[in-house]
Structures are given as C-alpha cells and as structure tokens.
PDB file of N, CA, C and O in Angstrom:
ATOM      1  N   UNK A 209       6.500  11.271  35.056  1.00 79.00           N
ATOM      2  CA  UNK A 209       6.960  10.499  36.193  1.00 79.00           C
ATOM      3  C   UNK A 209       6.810  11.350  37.452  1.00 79.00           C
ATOM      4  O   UNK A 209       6.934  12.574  37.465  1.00 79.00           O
ATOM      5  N   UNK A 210       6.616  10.815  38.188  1.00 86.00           N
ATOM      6  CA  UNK A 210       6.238  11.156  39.940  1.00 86.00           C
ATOM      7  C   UNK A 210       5.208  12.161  39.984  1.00 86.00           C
ATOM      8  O   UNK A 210       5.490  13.116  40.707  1.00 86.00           O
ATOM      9  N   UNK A 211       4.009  12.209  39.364  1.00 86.00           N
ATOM     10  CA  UNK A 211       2.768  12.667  39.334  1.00 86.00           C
ATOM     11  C   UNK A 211       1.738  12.367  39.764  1.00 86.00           C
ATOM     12  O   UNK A 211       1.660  11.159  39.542  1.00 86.00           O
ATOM     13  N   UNK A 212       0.646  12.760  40.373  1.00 88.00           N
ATOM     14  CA  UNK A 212      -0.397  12.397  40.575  1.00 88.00           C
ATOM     15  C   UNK A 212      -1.577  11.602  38.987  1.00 88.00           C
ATOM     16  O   UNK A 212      -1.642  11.873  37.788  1.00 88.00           O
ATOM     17  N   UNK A 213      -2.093  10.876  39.633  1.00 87.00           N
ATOM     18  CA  UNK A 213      -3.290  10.724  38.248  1.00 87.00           C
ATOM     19  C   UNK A 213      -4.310  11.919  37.753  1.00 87.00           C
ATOM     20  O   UNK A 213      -4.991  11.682  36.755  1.00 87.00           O
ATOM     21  N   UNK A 214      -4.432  13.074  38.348  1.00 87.00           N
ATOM     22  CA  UNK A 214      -5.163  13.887  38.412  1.00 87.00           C
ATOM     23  C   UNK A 214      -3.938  14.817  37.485  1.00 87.00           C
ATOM     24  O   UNK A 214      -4.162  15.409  36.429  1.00 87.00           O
ATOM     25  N   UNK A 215      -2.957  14.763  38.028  1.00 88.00           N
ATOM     26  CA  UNK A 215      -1.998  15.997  36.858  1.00 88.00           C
ATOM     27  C   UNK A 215      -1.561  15.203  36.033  1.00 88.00           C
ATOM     28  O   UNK A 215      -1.294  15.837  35.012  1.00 88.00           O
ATOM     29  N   UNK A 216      -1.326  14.074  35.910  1.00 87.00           N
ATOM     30  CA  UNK A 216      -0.666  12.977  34.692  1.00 87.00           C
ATOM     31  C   UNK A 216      -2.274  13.168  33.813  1.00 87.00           C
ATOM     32  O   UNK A 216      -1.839  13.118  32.662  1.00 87.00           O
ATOM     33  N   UNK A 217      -3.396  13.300  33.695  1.00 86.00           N
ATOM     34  CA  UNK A 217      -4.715  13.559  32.994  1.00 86.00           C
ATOM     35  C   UNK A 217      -4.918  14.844  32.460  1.00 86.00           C
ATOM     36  O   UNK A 217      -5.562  15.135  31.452  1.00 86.00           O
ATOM     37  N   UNK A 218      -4.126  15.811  33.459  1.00 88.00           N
ATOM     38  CA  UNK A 218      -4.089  17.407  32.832  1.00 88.00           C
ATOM     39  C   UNK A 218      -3.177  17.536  31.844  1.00 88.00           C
ATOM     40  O   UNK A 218      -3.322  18.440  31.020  1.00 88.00           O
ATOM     41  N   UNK A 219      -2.131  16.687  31.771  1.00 87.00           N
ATOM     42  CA  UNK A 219      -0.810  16.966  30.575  1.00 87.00           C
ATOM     43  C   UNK A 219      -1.404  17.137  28.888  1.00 87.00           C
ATOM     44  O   UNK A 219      -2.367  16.514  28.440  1.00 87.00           O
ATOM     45  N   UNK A 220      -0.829  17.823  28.359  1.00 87.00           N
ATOM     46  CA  UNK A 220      -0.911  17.699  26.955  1.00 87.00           C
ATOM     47  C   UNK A 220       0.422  17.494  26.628  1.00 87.00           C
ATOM     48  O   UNK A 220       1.398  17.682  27.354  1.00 87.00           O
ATOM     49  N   UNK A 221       0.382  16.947  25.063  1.00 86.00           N
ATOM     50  CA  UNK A 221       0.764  16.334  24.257  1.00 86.00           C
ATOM     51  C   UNK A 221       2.274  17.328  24.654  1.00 86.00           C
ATOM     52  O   UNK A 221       3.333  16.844  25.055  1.00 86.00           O
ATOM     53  N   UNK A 222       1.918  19.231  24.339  1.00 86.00           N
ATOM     54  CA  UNK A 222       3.142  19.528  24.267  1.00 86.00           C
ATOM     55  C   UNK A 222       4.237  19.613  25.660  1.00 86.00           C
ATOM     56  O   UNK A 222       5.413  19.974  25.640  1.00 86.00           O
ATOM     57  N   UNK A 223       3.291  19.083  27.036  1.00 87.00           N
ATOM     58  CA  UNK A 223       4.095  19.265  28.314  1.00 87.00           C
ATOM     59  C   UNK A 223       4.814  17.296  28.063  1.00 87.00           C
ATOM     60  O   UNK A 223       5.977  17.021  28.362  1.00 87.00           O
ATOM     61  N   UNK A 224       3.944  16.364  27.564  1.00 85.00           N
ATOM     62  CA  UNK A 224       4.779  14.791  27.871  1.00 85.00           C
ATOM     63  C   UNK A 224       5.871  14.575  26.498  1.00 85.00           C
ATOM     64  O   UNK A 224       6.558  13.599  26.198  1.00 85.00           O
ATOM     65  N   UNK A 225       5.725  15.794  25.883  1.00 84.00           N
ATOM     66  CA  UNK A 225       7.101  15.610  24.483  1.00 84.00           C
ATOM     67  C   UNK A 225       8.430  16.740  24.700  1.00 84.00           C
ATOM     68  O   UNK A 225       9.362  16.706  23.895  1.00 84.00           O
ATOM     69  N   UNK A 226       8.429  17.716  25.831  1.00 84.00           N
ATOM     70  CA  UNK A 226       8.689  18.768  26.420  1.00 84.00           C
ATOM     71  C   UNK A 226      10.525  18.083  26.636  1.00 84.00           C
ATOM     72  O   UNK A 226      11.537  18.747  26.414  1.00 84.00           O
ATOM     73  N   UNK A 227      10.496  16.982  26.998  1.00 84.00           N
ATOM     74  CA  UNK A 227      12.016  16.750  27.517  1.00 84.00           C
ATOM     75  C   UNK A 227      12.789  15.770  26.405  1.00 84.00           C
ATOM     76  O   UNK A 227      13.810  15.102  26.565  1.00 84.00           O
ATOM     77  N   UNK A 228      11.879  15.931  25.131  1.00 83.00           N
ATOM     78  CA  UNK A 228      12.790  15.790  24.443  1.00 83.00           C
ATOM     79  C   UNK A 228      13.081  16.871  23.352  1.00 83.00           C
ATOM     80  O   UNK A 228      13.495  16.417  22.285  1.00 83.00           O
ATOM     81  N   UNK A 229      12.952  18.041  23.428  1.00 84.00           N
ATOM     82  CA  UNK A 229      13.107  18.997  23.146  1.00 84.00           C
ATOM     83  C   UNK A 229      12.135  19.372  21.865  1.00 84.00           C
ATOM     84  O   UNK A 229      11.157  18.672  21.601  1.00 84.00           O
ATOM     85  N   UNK A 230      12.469  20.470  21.138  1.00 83.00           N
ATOM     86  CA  UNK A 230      11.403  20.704  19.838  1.00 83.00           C
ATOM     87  C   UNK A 230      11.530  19.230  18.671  1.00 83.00           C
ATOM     88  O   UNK A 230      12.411  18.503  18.213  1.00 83.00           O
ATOM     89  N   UNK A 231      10.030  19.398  18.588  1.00 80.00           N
ATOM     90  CA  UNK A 231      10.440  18.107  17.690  1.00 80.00           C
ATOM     91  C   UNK A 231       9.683  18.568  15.899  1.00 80.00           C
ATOM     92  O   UNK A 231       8.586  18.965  15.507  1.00 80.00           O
ATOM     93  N   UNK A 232      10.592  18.333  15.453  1.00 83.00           N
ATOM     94  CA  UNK A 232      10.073  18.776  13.994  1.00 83.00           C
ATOM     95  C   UNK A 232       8.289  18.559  13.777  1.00 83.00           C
ATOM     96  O   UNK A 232       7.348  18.136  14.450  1.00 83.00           O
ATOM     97  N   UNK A 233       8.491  19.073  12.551  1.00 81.00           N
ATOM     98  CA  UNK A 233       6.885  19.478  12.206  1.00 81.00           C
ATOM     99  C   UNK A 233       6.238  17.836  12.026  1.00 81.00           C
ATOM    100  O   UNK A 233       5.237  17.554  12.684  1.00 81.00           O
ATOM    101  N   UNK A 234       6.687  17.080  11.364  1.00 82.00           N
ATOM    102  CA  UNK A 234       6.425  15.547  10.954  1.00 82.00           C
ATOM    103  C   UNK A 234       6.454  14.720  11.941  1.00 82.00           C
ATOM    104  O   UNK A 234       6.329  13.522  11.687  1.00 82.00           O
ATOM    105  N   UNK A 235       6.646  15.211  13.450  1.00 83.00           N
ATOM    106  CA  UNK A 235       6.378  14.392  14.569  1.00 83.00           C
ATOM    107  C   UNK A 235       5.556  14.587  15.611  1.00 83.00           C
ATOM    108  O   UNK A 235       5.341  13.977  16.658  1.00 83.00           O
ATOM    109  N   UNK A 236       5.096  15.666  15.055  1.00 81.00           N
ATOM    110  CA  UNK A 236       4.253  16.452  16.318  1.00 81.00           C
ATOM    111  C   UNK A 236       3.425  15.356  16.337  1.00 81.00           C
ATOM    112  O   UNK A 236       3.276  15.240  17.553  1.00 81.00           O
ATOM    113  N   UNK A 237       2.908  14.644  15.939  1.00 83.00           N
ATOM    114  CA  UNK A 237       1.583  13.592  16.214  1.00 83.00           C
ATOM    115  C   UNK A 237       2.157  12.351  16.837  1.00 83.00           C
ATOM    116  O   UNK A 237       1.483  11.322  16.820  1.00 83.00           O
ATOM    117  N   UNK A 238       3.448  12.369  17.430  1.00 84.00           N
ATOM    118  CA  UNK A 238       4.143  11.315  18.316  1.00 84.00           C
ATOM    119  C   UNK A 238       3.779  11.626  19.650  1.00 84.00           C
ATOM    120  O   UNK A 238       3.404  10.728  20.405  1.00 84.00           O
ATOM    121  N   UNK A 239       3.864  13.013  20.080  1.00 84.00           N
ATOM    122  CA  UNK A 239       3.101  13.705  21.143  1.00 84.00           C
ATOM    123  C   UNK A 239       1.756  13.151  21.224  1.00 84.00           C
ATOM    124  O   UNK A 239       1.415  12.184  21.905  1.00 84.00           O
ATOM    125  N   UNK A 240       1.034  13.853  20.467  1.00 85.00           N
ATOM    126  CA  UNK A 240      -0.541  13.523  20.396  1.00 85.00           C
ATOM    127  C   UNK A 240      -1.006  11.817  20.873  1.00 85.00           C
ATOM    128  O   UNK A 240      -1.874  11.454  21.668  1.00 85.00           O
ATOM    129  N   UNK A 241      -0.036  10.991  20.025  1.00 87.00           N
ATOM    130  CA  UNK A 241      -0.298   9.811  20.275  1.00 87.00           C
ATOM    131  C   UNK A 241      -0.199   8.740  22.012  1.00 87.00           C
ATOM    132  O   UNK A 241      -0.917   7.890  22.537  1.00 87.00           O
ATOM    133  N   UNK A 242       1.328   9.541  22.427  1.00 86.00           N
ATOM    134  CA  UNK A 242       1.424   9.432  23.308  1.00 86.00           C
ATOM    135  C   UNK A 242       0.258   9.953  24.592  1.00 86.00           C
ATOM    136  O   UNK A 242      -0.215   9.257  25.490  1.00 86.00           O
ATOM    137  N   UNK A 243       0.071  11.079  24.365  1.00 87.00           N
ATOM    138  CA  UNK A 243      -1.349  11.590  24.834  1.00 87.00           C
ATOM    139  C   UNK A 243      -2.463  11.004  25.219  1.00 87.00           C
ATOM    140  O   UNK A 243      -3.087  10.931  26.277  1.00 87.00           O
ATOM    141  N   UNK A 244      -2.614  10.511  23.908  1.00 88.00           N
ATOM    142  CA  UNK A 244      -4.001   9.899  23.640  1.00 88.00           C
ATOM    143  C   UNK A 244      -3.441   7.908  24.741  1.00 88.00           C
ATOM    144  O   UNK A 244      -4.291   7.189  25.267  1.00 88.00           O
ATOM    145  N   UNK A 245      -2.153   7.650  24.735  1.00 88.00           N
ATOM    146  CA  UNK A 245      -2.154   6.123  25.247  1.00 88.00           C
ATOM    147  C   UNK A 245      -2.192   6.604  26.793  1.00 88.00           C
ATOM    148  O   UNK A 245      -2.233   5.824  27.744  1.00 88.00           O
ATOM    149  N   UNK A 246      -2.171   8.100  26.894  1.00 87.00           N
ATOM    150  CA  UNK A 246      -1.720   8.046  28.821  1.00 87.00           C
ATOM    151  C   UNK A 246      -3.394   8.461  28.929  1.00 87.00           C
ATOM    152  O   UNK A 246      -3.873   8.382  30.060  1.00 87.00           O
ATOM    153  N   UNK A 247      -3.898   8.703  28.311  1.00 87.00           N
ATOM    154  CA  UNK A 247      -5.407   9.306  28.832  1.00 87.00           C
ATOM    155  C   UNK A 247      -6.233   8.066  28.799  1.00 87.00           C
ATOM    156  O   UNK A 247      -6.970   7.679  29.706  1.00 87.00           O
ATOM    157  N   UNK A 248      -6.031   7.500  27.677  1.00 88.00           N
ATOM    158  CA  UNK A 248      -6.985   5.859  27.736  1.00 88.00           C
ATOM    159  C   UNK A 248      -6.017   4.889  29.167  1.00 88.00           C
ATOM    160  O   UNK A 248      -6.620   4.215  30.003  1.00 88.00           O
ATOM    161  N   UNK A 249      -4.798   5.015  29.150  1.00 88.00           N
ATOM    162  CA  UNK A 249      -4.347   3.877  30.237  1.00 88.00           C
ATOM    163  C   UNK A 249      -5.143   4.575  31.366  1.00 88.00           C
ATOM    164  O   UNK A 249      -6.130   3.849  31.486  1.00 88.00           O
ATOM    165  N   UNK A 250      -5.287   5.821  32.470  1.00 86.00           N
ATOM    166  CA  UNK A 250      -6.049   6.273  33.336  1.00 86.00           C
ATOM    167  C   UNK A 250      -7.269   6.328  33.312  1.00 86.00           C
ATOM    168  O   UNK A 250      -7.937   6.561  34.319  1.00 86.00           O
ATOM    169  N   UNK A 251      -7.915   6.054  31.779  1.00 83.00           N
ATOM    170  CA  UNK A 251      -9.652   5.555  32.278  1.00 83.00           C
ATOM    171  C   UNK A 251     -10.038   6.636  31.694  1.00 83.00           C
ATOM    172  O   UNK A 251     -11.250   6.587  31.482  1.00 83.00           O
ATOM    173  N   UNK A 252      -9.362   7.977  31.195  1.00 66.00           N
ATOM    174  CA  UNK A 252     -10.455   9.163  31.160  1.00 66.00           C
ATOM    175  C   UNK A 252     -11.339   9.202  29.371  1.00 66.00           C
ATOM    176  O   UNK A 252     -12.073  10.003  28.791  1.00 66.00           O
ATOM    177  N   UNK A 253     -10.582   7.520  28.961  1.00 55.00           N
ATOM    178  CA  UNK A 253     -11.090   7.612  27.143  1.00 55.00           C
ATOM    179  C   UNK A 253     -11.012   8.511  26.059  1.00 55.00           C
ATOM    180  O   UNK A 253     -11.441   8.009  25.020  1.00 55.00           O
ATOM    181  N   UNK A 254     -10.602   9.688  25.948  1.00 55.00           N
ATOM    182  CA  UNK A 254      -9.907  10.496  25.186  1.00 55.00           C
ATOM    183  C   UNK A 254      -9.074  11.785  25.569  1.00 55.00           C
ATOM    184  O   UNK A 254      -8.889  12.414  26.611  1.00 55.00           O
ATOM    185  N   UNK A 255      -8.638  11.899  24.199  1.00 47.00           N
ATOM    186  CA  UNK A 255      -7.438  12.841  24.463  1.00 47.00           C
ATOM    187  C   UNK A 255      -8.031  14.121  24.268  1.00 47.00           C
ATOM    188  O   UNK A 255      -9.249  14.297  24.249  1.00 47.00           O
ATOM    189  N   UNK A 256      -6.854  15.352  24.067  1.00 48.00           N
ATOM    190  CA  UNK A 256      -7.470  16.658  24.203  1.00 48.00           C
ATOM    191  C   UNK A 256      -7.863  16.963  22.870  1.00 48.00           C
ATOM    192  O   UNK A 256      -7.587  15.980  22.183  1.00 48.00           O
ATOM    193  N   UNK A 257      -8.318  17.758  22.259  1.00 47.00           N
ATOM    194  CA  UNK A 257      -8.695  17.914  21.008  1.00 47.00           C
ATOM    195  C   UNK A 257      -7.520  19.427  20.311  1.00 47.00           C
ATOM    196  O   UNK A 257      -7.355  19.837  19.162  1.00 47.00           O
ATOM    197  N   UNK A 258      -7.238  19.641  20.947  1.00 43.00           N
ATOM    198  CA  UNK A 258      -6.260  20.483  20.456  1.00 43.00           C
ATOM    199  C   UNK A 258      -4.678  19.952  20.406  1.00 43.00           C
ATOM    200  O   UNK A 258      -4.025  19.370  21.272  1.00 43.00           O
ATOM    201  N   UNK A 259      -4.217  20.492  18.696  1.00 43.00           N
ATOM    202  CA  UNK A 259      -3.103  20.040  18.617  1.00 43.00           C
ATOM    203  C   UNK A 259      -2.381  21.620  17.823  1.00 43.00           C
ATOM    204  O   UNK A 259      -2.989  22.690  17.806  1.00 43.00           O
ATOM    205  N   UNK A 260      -1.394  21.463  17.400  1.00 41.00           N
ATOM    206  CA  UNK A 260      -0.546  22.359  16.967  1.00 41.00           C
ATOM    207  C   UNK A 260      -1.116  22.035  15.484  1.00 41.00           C
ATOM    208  O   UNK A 260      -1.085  23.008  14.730  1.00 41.00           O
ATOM    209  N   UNK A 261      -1.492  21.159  15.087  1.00 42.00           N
ATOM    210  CA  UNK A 261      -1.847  21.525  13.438  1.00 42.00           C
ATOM    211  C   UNK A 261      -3.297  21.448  13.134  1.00 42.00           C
ATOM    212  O   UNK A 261      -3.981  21.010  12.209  1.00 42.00           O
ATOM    213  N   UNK A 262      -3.502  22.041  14.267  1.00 43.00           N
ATOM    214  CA  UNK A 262      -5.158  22.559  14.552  1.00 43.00           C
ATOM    215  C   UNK A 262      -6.135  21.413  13.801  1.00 43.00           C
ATOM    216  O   UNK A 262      -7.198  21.798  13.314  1.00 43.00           O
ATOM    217  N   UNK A 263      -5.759  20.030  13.719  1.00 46.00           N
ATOM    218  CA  UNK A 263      -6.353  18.635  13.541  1.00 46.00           C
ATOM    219  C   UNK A 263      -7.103  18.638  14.824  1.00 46.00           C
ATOM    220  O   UNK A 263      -6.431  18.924  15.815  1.00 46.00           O
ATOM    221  N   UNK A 264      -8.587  18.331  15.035  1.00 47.00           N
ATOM    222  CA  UNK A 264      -9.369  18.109  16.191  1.00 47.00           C
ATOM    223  C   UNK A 264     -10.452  16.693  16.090  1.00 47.00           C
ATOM    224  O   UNK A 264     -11.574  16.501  16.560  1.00 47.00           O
ATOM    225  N   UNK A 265      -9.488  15.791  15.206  1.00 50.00           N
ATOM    226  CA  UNK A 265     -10.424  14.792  14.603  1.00 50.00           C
ATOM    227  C   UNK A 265     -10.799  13.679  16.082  1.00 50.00           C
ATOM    228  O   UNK A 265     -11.762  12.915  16.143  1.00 50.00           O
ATOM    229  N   UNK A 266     -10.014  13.827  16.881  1.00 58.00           N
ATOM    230  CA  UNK A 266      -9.996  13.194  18.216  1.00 58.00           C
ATOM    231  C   UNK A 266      -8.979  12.082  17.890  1.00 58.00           C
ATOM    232  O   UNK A 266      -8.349  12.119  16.833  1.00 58.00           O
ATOM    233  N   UNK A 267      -8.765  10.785  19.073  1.00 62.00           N
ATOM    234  CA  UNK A 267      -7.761  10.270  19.194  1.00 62.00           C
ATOM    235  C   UNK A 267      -7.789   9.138  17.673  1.00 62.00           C
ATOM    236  O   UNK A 267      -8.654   8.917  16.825  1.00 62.00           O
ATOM    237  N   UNK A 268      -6.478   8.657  17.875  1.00 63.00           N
ATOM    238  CA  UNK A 268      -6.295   7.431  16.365  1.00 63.00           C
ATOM    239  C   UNK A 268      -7.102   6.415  16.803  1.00 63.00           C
ATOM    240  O   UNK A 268      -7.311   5.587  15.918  1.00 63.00           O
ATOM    241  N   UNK A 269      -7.635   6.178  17.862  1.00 67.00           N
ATOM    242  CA  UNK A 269      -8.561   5.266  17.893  1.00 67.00           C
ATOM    243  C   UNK A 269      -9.207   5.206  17.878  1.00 67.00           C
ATOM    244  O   UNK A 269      -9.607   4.044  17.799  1.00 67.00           O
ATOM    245  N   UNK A 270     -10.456   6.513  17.939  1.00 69.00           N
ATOM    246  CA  UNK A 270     -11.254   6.807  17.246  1.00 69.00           C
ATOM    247  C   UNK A 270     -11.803   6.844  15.942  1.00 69.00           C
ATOM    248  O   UNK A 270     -12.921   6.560  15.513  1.00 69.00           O
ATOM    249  N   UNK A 271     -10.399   7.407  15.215  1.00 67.00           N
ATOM    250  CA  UNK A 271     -10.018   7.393  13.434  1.00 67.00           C
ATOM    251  C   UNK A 271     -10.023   6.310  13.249  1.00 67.00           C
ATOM    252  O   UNK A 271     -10.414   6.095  12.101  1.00 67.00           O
ATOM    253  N   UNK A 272      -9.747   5.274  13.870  1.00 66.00           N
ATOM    254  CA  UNK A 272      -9.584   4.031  13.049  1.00 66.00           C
ATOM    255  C   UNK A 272     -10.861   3.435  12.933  1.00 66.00           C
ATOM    256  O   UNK A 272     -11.263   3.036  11.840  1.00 66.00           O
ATOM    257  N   UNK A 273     -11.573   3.334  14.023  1.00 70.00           N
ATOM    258  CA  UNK A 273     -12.723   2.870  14.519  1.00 70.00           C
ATOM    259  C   UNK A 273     -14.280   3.444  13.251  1.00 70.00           C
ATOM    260  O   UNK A 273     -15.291   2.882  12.829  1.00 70.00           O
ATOM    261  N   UNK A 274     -13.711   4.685  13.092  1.00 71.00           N
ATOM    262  CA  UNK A 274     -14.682   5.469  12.220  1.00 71.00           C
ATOM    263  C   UNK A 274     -15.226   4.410  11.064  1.00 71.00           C
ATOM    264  O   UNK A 274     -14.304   3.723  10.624  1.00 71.00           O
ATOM    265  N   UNK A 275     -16.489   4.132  10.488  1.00 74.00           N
ATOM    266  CA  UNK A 275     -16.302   4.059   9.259  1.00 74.00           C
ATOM    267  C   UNK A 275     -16.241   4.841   8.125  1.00 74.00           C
ATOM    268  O   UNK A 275     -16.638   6.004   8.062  1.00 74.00           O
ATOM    269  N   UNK A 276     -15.654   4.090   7.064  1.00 74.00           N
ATOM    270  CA  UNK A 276     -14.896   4.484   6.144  1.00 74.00           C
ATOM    271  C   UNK A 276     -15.245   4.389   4.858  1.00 74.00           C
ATOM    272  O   UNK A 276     -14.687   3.380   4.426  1.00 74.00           O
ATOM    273  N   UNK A 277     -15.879   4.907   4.007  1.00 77.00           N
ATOM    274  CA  UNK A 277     -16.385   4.379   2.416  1.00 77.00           C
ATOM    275  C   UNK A 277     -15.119   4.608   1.568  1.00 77.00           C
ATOM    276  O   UNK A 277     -14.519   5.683   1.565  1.00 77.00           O
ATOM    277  N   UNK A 278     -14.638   3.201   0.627  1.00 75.00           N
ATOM    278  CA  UNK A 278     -13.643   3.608  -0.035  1.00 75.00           C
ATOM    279  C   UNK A 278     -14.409   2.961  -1.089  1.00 75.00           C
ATOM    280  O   UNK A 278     -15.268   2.083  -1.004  1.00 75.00           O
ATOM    281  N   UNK A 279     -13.683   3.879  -2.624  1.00 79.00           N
ATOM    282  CA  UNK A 279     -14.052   3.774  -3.757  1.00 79.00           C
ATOM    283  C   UNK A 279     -13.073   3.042  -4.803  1.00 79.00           C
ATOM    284  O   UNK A 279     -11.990   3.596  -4.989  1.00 79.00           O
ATOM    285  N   UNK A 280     -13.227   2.368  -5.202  1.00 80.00           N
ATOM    286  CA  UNK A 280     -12.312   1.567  -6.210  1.00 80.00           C
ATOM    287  C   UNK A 280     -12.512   1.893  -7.598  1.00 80.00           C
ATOM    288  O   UNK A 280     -13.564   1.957  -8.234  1.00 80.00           O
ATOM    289  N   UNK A 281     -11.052   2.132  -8.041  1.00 81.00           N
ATOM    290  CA  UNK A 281     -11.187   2.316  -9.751  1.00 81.00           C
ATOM    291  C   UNK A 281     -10.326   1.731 -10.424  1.00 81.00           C
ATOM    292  O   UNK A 281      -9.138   2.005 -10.257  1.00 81.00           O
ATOM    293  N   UNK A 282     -10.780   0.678 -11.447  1.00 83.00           N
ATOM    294  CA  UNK A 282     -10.023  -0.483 -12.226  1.00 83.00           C
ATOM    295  C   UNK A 282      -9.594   0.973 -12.911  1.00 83.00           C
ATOM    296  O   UNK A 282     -10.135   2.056 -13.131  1.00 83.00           O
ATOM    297  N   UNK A 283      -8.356   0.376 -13.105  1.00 85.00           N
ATOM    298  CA  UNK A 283      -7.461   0.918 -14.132  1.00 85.00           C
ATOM    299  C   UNK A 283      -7.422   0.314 -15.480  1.00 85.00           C
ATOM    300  O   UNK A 283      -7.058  -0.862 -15.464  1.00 85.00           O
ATOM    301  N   UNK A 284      -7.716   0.834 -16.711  1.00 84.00           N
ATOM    302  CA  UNK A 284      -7.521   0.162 -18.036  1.00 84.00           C
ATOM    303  C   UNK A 284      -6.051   0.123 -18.478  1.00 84.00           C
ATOM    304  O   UNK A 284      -5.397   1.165 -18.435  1.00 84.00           O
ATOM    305  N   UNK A 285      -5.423  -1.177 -18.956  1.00 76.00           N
ATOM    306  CA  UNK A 285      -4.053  -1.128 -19.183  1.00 76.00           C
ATOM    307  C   UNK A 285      -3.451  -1.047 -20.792  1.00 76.00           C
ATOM    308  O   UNK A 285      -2.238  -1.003 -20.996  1.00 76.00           O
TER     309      UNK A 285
END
C-alpha cells in the first residue's frame, strides 16, 4: 500500500508476506502466490523465480498451463 507501480513490481514474495510476520515452512508459497497475482495484475506477466525452497518452476500459472502426461494403472482386485 501507498507505492509506486515501479516499487509495488520490485517486491518479493518475502517483503509483501513481511507484516504478517514469519510464516511457517508449509506457507511460504502463500507469499509466492501472492507475488505472482501482484506482478500479473501490473502487466509485468511473471513472478520472480526465486523462492526460499529454491523451487524456480515459475508462477502457478504457468504450472498449470504446462502440459502434463499422466499414466494410469488399473488396479487388480
């Protein structure tokens, strides 16, 4: 809040999760996510590639977008 678009684009994940203090290990990608919705709402289309669990797969909308080969296996009962 009360930023320019030019420093609201420089933020990472760990400066826009910063005021709600440390956040356990199983949320760090609430940051990231958030990240990734303030960089697509300003136009710049992705997020930073660095995270704390050194994941650099790029944003979830990317991941989702990816294709995907999945393999199916009947189970005998």
């Amino acid at each position: 809040k009360g930023k320019s678009v030019e420093e609201a684009k420089a933020l990472n994940s760990e400066e826009l999760s910063e005021s709600l203090g440390p956040l356990p290990p199983m949320k760090i990608h609430c940051g990231q996510l958030v990240e990734g919705a303030l960089k697509n709402a300003l136009g710049t289309g992705e997020a930073s590639d660095s995270t704390e669990e050194g994941n650099a797969s790029g944003s979830l909308i990317q991941d989702m977008q990816a294709p995907k080969k999945v393999k199916i296996i009947k189970l005998k009962k």
